Short mmCIF file of C-alpha atoms in Angstrom, two decimals:
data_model
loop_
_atom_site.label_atom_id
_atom_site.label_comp_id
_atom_site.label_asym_id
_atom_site.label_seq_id
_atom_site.Cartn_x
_atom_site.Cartn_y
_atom_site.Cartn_z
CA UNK A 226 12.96 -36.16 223.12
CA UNK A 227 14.01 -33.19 221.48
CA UNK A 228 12.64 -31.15 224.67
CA UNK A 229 14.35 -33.82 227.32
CA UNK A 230 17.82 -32.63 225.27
CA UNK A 231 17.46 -29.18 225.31
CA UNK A 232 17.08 -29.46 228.86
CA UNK A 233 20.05 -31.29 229.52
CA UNK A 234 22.33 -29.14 227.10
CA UNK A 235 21.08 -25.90 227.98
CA UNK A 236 23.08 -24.88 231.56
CA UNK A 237 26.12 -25.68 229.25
CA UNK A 238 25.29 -23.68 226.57
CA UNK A 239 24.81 -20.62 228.23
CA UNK A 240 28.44 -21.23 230.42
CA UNK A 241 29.80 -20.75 227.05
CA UNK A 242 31.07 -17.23 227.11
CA UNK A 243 28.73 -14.90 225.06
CA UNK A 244 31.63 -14.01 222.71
CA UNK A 245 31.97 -17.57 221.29
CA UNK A 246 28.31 -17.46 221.41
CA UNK A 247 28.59 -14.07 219.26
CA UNK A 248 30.70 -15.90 216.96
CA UNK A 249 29.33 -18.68 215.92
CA UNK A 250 26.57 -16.57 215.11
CA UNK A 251 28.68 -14.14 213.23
CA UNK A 252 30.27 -17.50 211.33
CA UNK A 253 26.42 -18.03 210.54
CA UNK A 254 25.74 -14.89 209.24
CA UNK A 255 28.80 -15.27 206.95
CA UNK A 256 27.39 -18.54 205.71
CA UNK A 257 24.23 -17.18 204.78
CA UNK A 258 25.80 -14.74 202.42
CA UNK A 259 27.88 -17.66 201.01
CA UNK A 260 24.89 -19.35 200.10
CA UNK A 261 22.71 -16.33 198.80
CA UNK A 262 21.34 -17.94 195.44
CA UNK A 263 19.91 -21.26 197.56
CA UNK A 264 18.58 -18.93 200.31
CA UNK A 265 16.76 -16.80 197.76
CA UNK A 266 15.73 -19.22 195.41
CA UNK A 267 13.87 -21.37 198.49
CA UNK A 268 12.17 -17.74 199.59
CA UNK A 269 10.82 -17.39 195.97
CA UNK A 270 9.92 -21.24 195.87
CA UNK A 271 8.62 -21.96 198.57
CA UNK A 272 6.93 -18.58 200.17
CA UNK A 273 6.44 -16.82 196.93
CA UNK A 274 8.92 -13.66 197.47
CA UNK A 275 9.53 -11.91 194.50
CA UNK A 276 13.58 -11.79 194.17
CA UNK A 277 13.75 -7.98 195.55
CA UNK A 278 11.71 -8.92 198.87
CA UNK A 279 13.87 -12.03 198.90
CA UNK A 280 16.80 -10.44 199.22
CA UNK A 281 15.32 -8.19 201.17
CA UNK A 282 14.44 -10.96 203.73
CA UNK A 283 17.93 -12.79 203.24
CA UNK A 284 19.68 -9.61 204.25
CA UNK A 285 17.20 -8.67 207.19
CA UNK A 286 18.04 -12.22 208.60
CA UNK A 287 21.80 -11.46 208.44
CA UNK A 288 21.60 -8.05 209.88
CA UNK A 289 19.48 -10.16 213.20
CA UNK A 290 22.22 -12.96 213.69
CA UNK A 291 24.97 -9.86 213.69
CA UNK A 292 23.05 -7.50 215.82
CA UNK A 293 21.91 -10.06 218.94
CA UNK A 294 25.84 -10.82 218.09
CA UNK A 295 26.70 -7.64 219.12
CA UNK A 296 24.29 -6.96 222.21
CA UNK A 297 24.92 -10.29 223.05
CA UNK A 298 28.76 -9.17 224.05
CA UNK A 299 27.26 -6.31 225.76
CA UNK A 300 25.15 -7.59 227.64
CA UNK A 301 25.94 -11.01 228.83
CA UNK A 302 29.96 -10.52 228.43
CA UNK A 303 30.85 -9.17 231.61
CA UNK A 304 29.23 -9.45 235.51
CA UNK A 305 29.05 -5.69 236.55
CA UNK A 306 30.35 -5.50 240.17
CA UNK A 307 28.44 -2.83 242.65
CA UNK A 308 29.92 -2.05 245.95
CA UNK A 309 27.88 -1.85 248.45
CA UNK A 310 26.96 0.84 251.86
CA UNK A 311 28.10 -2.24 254.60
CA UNK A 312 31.77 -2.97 252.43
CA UNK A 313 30.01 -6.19 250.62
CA UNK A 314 30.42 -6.98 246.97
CA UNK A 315 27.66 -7.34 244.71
CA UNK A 316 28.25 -8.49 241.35
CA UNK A 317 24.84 -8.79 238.52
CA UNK A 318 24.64 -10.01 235.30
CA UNK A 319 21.92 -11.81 232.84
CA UNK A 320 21.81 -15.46 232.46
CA UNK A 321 19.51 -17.67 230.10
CA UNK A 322 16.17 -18.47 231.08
CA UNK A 323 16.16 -22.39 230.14
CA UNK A 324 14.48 -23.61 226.89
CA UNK A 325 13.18 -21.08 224.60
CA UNK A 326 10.74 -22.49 222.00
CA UNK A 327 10.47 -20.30 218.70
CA UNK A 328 7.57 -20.40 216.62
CA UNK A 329 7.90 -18.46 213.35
CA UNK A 330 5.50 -17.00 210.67
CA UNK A 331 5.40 -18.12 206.67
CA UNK A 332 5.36 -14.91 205.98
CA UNK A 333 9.43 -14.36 206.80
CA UNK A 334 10.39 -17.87 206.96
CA UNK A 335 13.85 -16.51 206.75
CA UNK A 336 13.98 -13.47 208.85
CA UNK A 337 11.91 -13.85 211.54
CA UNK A 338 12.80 -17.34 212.12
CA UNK A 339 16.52 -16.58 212.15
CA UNK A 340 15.93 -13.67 214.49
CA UNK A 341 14.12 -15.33 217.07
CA UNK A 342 16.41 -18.03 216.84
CA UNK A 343 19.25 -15.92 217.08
CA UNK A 344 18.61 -14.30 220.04
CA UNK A 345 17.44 -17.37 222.16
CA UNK A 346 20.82 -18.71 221.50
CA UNK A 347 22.62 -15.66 221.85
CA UNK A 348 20.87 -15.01 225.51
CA UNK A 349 22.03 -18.68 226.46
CA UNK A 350 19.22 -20.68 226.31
CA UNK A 351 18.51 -23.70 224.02
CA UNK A 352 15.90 -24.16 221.41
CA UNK A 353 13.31 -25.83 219.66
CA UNK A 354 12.87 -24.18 216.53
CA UNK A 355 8.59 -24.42 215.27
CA UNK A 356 9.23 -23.33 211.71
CA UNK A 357 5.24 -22.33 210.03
CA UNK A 358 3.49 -25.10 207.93
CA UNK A 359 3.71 -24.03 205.10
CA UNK A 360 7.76 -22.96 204.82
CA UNK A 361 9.38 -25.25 206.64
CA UNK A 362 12.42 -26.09 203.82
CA UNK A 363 13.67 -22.17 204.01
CA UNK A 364 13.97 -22.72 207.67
CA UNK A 365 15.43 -26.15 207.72
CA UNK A 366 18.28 -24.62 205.43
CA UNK A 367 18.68 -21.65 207.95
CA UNK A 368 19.21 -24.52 210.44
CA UNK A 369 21.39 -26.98 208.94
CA UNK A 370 23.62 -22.97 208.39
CA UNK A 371 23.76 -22.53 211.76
CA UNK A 372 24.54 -25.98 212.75
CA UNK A 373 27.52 -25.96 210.59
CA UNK A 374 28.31 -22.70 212.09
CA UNK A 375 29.20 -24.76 215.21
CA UNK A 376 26.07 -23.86 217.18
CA UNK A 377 25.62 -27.47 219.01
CA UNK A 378 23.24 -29.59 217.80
CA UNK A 379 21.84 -30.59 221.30
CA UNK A 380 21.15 -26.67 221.64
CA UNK A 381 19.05 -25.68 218.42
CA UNK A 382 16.10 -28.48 217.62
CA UNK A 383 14.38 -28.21 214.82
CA UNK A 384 10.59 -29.34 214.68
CA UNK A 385 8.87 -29.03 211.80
CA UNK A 386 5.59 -29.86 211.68
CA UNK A 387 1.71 -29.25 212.59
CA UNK A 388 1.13 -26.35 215.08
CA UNK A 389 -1.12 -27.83 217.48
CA UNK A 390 0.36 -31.09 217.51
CA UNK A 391 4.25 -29.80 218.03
CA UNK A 392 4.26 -26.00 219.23
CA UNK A 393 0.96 -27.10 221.62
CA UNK A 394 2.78 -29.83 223.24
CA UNK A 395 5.87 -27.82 223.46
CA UNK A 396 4.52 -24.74 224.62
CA UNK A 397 2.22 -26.97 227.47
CA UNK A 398 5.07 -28.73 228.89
CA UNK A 399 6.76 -26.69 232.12
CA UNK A 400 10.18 -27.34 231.01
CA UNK A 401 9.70 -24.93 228.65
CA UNK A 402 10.95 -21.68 230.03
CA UNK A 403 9.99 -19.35 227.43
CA UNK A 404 8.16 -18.85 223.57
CA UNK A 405 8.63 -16.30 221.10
CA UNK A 406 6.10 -16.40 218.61
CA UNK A 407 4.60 -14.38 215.51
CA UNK A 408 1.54 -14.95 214.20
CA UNK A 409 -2.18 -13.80 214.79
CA UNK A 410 -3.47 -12.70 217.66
CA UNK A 411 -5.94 -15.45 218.15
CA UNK A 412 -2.82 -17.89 218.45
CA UNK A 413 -0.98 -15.56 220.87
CA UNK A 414 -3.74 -15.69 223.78
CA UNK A 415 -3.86 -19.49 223.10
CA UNK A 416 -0.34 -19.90 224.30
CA UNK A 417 -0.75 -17.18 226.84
CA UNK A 418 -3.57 -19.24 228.08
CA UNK A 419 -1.71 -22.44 228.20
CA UNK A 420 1.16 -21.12 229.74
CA UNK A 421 -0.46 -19.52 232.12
CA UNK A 422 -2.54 -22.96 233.12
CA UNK A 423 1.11 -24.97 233.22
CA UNK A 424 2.33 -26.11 236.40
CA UNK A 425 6.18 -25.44 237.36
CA UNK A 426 8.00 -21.97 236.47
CA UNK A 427 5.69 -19.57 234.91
CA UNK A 428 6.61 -18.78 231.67
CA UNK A 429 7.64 -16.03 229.16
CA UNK A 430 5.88 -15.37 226.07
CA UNK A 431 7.33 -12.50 223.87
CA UNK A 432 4.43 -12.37 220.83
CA UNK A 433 4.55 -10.07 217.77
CA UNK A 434 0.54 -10.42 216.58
CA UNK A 435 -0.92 -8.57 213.57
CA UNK A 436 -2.17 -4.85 212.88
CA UNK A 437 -4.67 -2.51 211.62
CA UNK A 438 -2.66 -0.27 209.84
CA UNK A 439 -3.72 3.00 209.01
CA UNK A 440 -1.82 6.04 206.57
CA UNK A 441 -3.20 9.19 207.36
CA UNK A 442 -2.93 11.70 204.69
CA UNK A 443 -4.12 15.74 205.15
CA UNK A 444 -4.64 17.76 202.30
CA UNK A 445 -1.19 19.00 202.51
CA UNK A 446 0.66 16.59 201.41
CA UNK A 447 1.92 15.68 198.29
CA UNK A 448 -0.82 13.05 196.49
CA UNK A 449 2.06 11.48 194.08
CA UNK A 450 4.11 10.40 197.21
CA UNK A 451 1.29 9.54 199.19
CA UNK A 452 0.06 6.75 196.41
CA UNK A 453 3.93 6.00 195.75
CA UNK A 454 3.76 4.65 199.48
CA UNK A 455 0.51 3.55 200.12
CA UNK A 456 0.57 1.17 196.85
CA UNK A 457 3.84 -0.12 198.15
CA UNK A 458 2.61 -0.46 201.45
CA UNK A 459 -0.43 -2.09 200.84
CA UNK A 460 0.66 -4.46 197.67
CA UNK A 461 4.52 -5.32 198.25
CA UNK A 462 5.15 -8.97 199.49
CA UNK A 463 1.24 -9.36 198.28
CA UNK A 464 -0.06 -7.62 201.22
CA UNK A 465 1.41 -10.53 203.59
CA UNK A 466 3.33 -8.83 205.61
CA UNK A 467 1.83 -7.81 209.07
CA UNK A 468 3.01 -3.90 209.04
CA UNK A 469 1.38 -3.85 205.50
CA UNK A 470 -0.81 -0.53 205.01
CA UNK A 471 -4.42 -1.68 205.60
CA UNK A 472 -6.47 1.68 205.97
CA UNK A 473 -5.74 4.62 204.04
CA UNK A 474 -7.60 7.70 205.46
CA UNK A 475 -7.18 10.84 203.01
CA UNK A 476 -8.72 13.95 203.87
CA UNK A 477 -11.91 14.58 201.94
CA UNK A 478 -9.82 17.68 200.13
CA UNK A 479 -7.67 15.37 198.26
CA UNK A 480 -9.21 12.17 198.42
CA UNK A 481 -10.41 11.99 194.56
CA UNK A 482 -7.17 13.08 193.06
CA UNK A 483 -5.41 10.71 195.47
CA UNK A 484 -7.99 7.58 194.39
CA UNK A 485 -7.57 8.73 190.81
CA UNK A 486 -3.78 8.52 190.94
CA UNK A 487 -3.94 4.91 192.99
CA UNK A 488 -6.06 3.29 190.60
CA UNK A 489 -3.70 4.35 187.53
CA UNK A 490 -0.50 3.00 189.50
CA UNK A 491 -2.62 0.00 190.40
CA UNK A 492 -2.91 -0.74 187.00
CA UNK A 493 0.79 -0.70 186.01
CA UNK A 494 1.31 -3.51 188.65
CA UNK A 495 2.91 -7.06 187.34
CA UNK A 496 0.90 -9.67 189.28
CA UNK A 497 2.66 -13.06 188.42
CA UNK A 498 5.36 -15.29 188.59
CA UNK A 499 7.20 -14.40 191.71
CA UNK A 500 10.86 -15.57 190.26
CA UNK A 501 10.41 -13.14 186.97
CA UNK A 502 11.99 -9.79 188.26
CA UNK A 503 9.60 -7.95 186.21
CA UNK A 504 6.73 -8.83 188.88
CA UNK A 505 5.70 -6.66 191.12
CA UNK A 506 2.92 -8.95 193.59
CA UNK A 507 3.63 -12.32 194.00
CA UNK A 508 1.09 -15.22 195.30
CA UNK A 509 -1.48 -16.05 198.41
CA UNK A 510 0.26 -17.94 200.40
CA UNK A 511 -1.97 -20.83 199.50
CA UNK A 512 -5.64 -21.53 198.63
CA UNK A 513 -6.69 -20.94 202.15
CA UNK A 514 -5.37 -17.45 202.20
CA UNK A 515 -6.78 -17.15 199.39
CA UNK A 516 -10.43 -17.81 199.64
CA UNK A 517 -10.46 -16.03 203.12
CA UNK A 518 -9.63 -12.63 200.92
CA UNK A 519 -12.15 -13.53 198.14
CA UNK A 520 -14.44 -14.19 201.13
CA UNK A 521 -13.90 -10.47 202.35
CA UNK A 522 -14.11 -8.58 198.61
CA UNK A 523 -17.32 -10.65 198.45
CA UNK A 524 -18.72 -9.25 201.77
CA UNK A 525 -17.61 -6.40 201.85
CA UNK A 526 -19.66 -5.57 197.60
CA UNK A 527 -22.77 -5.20 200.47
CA UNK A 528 -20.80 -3.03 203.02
CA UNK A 529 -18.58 -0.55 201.21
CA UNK A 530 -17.53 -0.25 197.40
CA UNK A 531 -14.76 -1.95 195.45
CA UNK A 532 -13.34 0.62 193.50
CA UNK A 533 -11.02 -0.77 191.62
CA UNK A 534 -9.12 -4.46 191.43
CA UNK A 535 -5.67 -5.14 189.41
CA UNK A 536 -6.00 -6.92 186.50
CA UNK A 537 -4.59 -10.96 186.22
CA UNK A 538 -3.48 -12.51 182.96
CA UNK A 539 -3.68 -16.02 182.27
CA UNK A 540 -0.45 -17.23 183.68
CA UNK A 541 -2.07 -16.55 186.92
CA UNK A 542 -5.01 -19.02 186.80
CA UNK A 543 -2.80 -21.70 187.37
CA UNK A 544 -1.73 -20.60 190.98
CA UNK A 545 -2.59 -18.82 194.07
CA UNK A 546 -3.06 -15.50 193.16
CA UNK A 547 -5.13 -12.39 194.14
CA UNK A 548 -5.81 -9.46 192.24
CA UNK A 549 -4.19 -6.10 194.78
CA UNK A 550 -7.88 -4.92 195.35
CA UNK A 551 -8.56 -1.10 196.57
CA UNK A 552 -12.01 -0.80 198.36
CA UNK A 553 -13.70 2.19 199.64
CA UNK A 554 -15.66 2.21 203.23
CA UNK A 555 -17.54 4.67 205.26
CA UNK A 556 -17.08 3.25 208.77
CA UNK A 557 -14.29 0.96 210.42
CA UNK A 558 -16.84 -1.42 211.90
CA UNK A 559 -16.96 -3.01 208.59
CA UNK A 560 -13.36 -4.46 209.50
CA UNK A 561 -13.93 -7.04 211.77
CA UNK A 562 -10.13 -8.57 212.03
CA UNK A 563 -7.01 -7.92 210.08
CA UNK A 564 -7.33 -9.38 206.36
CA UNK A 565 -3.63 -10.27 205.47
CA UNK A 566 -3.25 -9.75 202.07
CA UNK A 567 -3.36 -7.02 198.98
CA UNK A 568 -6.85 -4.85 200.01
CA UNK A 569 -5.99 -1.15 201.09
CA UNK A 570 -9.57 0.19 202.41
CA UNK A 571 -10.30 4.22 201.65
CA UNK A 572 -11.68 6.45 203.97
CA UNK A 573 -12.59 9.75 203.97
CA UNK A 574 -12.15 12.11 206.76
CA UNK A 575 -12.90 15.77 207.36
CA UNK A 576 -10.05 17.94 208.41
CA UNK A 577 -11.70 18.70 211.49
CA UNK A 578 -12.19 14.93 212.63
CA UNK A 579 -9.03 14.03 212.23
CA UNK A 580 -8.47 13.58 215.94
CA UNK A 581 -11.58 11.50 215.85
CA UNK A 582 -10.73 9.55 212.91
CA UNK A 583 -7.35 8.38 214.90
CA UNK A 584 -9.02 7.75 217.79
CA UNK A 585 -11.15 5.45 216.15
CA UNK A 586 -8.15 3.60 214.21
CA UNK A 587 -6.75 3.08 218.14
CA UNK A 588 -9.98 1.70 219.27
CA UNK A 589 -9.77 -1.44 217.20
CA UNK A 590 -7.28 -2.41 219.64
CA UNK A 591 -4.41 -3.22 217.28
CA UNK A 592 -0.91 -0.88 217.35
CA UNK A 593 1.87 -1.84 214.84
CA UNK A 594 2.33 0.28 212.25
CA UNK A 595 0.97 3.84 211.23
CA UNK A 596 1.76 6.57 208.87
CA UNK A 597 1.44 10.19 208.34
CA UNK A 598 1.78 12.34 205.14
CA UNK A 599 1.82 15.52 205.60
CA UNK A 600 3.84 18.64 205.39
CA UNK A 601 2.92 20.47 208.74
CA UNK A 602 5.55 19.24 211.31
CA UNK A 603 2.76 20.31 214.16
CA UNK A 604 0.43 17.31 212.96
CA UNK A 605 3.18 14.82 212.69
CA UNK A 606 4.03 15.84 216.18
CA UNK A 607 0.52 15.51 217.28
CA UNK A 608 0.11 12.53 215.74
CA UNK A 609 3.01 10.62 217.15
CA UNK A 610 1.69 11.86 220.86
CA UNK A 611 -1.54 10.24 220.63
CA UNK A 612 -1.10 7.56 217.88
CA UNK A 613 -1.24 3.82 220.04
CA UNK A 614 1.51 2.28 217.03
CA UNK A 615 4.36 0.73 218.04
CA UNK A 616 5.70 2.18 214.75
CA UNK A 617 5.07 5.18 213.13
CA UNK A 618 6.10 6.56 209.95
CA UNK A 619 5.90 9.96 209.19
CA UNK A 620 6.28 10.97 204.93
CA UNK A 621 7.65 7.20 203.71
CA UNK A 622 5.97 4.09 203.37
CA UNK A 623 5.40 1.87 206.37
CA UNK A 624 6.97 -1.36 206.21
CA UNK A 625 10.51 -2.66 205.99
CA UNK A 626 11.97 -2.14 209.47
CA UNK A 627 15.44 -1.97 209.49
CA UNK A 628 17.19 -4.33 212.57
CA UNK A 629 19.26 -1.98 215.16
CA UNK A 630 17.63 1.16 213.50
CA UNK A 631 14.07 0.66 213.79
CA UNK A 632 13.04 -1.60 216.22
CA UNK A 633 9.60 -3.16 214.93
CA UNK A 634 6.79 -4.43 217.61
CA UNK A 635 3.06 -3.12 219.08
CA UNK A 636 1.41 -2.52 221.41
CA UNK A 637 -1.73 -3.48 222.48
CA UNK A 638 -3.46 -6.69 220.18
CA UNK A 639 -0.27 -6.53 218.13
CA UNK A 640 2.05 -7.79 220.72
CA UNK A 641 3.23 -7.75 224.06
CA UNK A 642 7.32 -6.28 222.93
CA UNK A 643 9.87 -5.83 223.70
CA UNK A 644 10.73 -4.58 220.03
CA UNK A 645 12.45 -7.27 217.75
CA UNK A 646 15.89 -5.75 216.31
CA UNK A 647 16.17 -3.25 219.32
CA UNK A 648 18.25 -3.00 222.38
CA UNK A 649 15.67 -4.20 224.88
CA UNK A 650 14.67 -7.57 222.99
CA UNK A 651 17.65 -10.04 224.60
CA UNK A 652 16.89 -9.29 228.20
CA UNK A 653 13.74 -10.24 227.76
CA UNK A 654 15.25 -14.02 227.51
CA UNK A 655 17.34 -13.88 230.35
CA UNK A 656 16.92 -14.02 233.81
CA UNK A 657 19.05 -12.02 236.09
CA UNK A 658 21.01 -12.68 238.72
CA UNK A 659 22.75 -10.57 241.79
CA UNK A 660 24.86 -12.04 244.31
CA UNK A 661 25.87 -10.45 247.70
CA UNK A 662 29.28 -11.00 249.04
CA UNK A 663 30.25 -9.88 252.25
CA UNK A 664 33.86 -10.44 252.97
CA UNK A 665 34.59 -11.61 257.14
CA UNK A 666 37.61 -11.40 259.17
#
């Protein structure tokens, strides 16, 4: 029903002129900052932010609805008109594809549900709304926000609920023009596959999967930065975020100062309550997540070493929590998917294999993030010619991509792009559309 409305409201929709569009989602954004406290509290609640990554989220979310705002006005406001060779007018300009359907990750149940939502809408297309499982009350605020925005109810759906039973339908029906999705790559070739077995219109899927991340760090750089970033990297938002460092390969030079130092900042971490501002890691997600990363620290006691864990007081036993774990392996191989949560795996390199080393990081397929400590401006160079991230950061830690100023997406099993937060994301939900006048006597 839901999809059969969409449908029906969508060619209206995106008639609307894309600056009403823009500002309803402007009046959206200003609503979320009017209701700050609820947003955050449900973050902290219900996904297990601490407050700083809340707010952090919260403000990520406005800085989306404001941005595809903007482009939208850009891009959609006007039809560009292009003489042509013979005297006839040609006049081009982006329309919306149809029904986009947006399925959004637990990890940002604000931000990244938001900013998929946002641009559908602001490209001129209708949506159904597949909030994850597990946070579907942060994004049924986020809605009810943007409903009361003005943004018309027979436009944005929302469908909370299980995946296979509502995004599988959804995304197997032809009337649905388009999905946006984030979430693992196993899930991502499961829609591609269904969409590309659909009859009717063949569809668009824009995916943002997950990531082997690697830091690399050469023996020049400086080893109280390098764990400064790494631990935040690795450990912030409890390891759940899908840019989160997961390899950190140090230079064999430096490597047992720079373990030294990360197991004595490891211990000054707060693991806990997620609402106290004191803590620094938050929960799992839930006992799943859980018991897949006890699963890997168990395996992995017979394939590499575990160095060194955080330790968990007794207000932790009650919950979902994991102790930020730092293991040490001698091969990538070891690895055999993305673990999404607080592990950072060592490895050691020599100085001369570094080339190797990253070509063995790009081999596993996956390009999000990467990083690069070092104070020789010819290796960052070098690096960001043959590193296969979609981001890379060069002396900083590697997550927290900042809408309209870093563009975040990858390449390869981390996504198909365009980059979410950049200026080639909306056209990617639009169709376009030239028409050919020629003027007779």
């Amino acid at each position: 029903a839901a999809l059969a409305a969409a449908v029906r409201s969508q060619a209206s929709w995106d008639r609307t002129p894309a600056g009403e569009r823009a500002r309803l989602l402007n009046k959206a954004a200003n609503l979320f900052e009017d209701h700050q406290a609820e947003l955050l509290a449900l973050c902290i609640k219900e996904a297990g932010k601490t407050l700083p990554d809340a707010v952090a989220e919260l403000r990520e979310a406005v800085d989306f609805l404001r941005y595809y705002a903007a482009e939208a006005k850009g891009l959609f406001g006007d039809v560009i008109e292009m003489p042509g060779p013979t005297g006839e007018l040609n006049t081009y300009g982006l329309r919306g594809r149809g029904v986009f359907l947006c399925i959004s990750p637990w990890n940002f149940p604000l931000a990244i549900f938001t900013g998929q939502v946002a641009a559908a809408l602001a490209s001129g297309n209708a949506v159904l709304a597949k909030p994850a499982e597990q946070t579907p009350l942060v994004a049924y605020r986020a809605v009810q926000l943007m409903l009361e925005a003005g943004i018309p109810p027979e436009v944005l759906h929302f469908l909370p609920g299980d995946g296979a039973t509502i995004g599988g339908r959804a995304v197997a029906d032809p009337r649905t023009a388009g999905v946006a999705f984030t979430g693992s790559t196993e899930t991502a070739r499961l829609i591609n596959k269904t969409l590309a077995g659909r009859d009717g219109p063949i569809g668009v899927l824009i995916a943002e999967t997950g990531g082997q991340n690697a830091m690399f760090v050469d023996s020049s750089a400086l080893p109280e930065q390098v764990v400064l970033d790494s631990v935040y990297s690795a450990f912030n938002s409890a390891g759940q975020r899908c840019s989160a460092l997961r390899i950190l390969c140090v230079q064999k030079d430096i490597a047992p100062r720079v373990i030294d130092l990360l197991k004595g900042h490891m211990d000054e971490l707060d693991v806990g309550d997620p609402a106290q501002l004191s803590t620094d890691v938050g929960p799992a997600i839930d006992e799943d997540a859980r018991e897949m990363l006890d699963a890997h620290v168990r395996r992995l006691k017979t394939d590499a070493s575990i160095i060194h864990r955080c330790a968990l007081t007794r207000e932790t036993e009650a919950g979902t929590f994991f102790a930020p774990t730092l293991v040490e392996i001698d091969r990538f191989d070891v690895l055999q998917r993305e673990v999404f949560g607080p592990v950072m795996h060592v490895y050691r390199y020599d100085s001369k294999d570094l080339a190797r080393t990253l070509e063995a990081i790009n081999n596993t397929g996956y390009g999000l993030t990467m990083g690069l400590h070092s104070r020789i401006d010819s290796r960052a160079g070098k690096l960001a010619e043959l590193s296969g991230a979609g981001n890379l950061y060069i002396n900083r830690n590697i997550i927290g991509a900042v809408v309209g100023v870093q563009p975040f997406g990858g390449r390869g099993l981390s996504g198909t792009g365009p980059k979410a937060g950049g200026p080639h994301y909306l056209p990617r939900f639009a169709s376009e559309c030239t028409v050919c006048l020629l003027y007779t006597s």
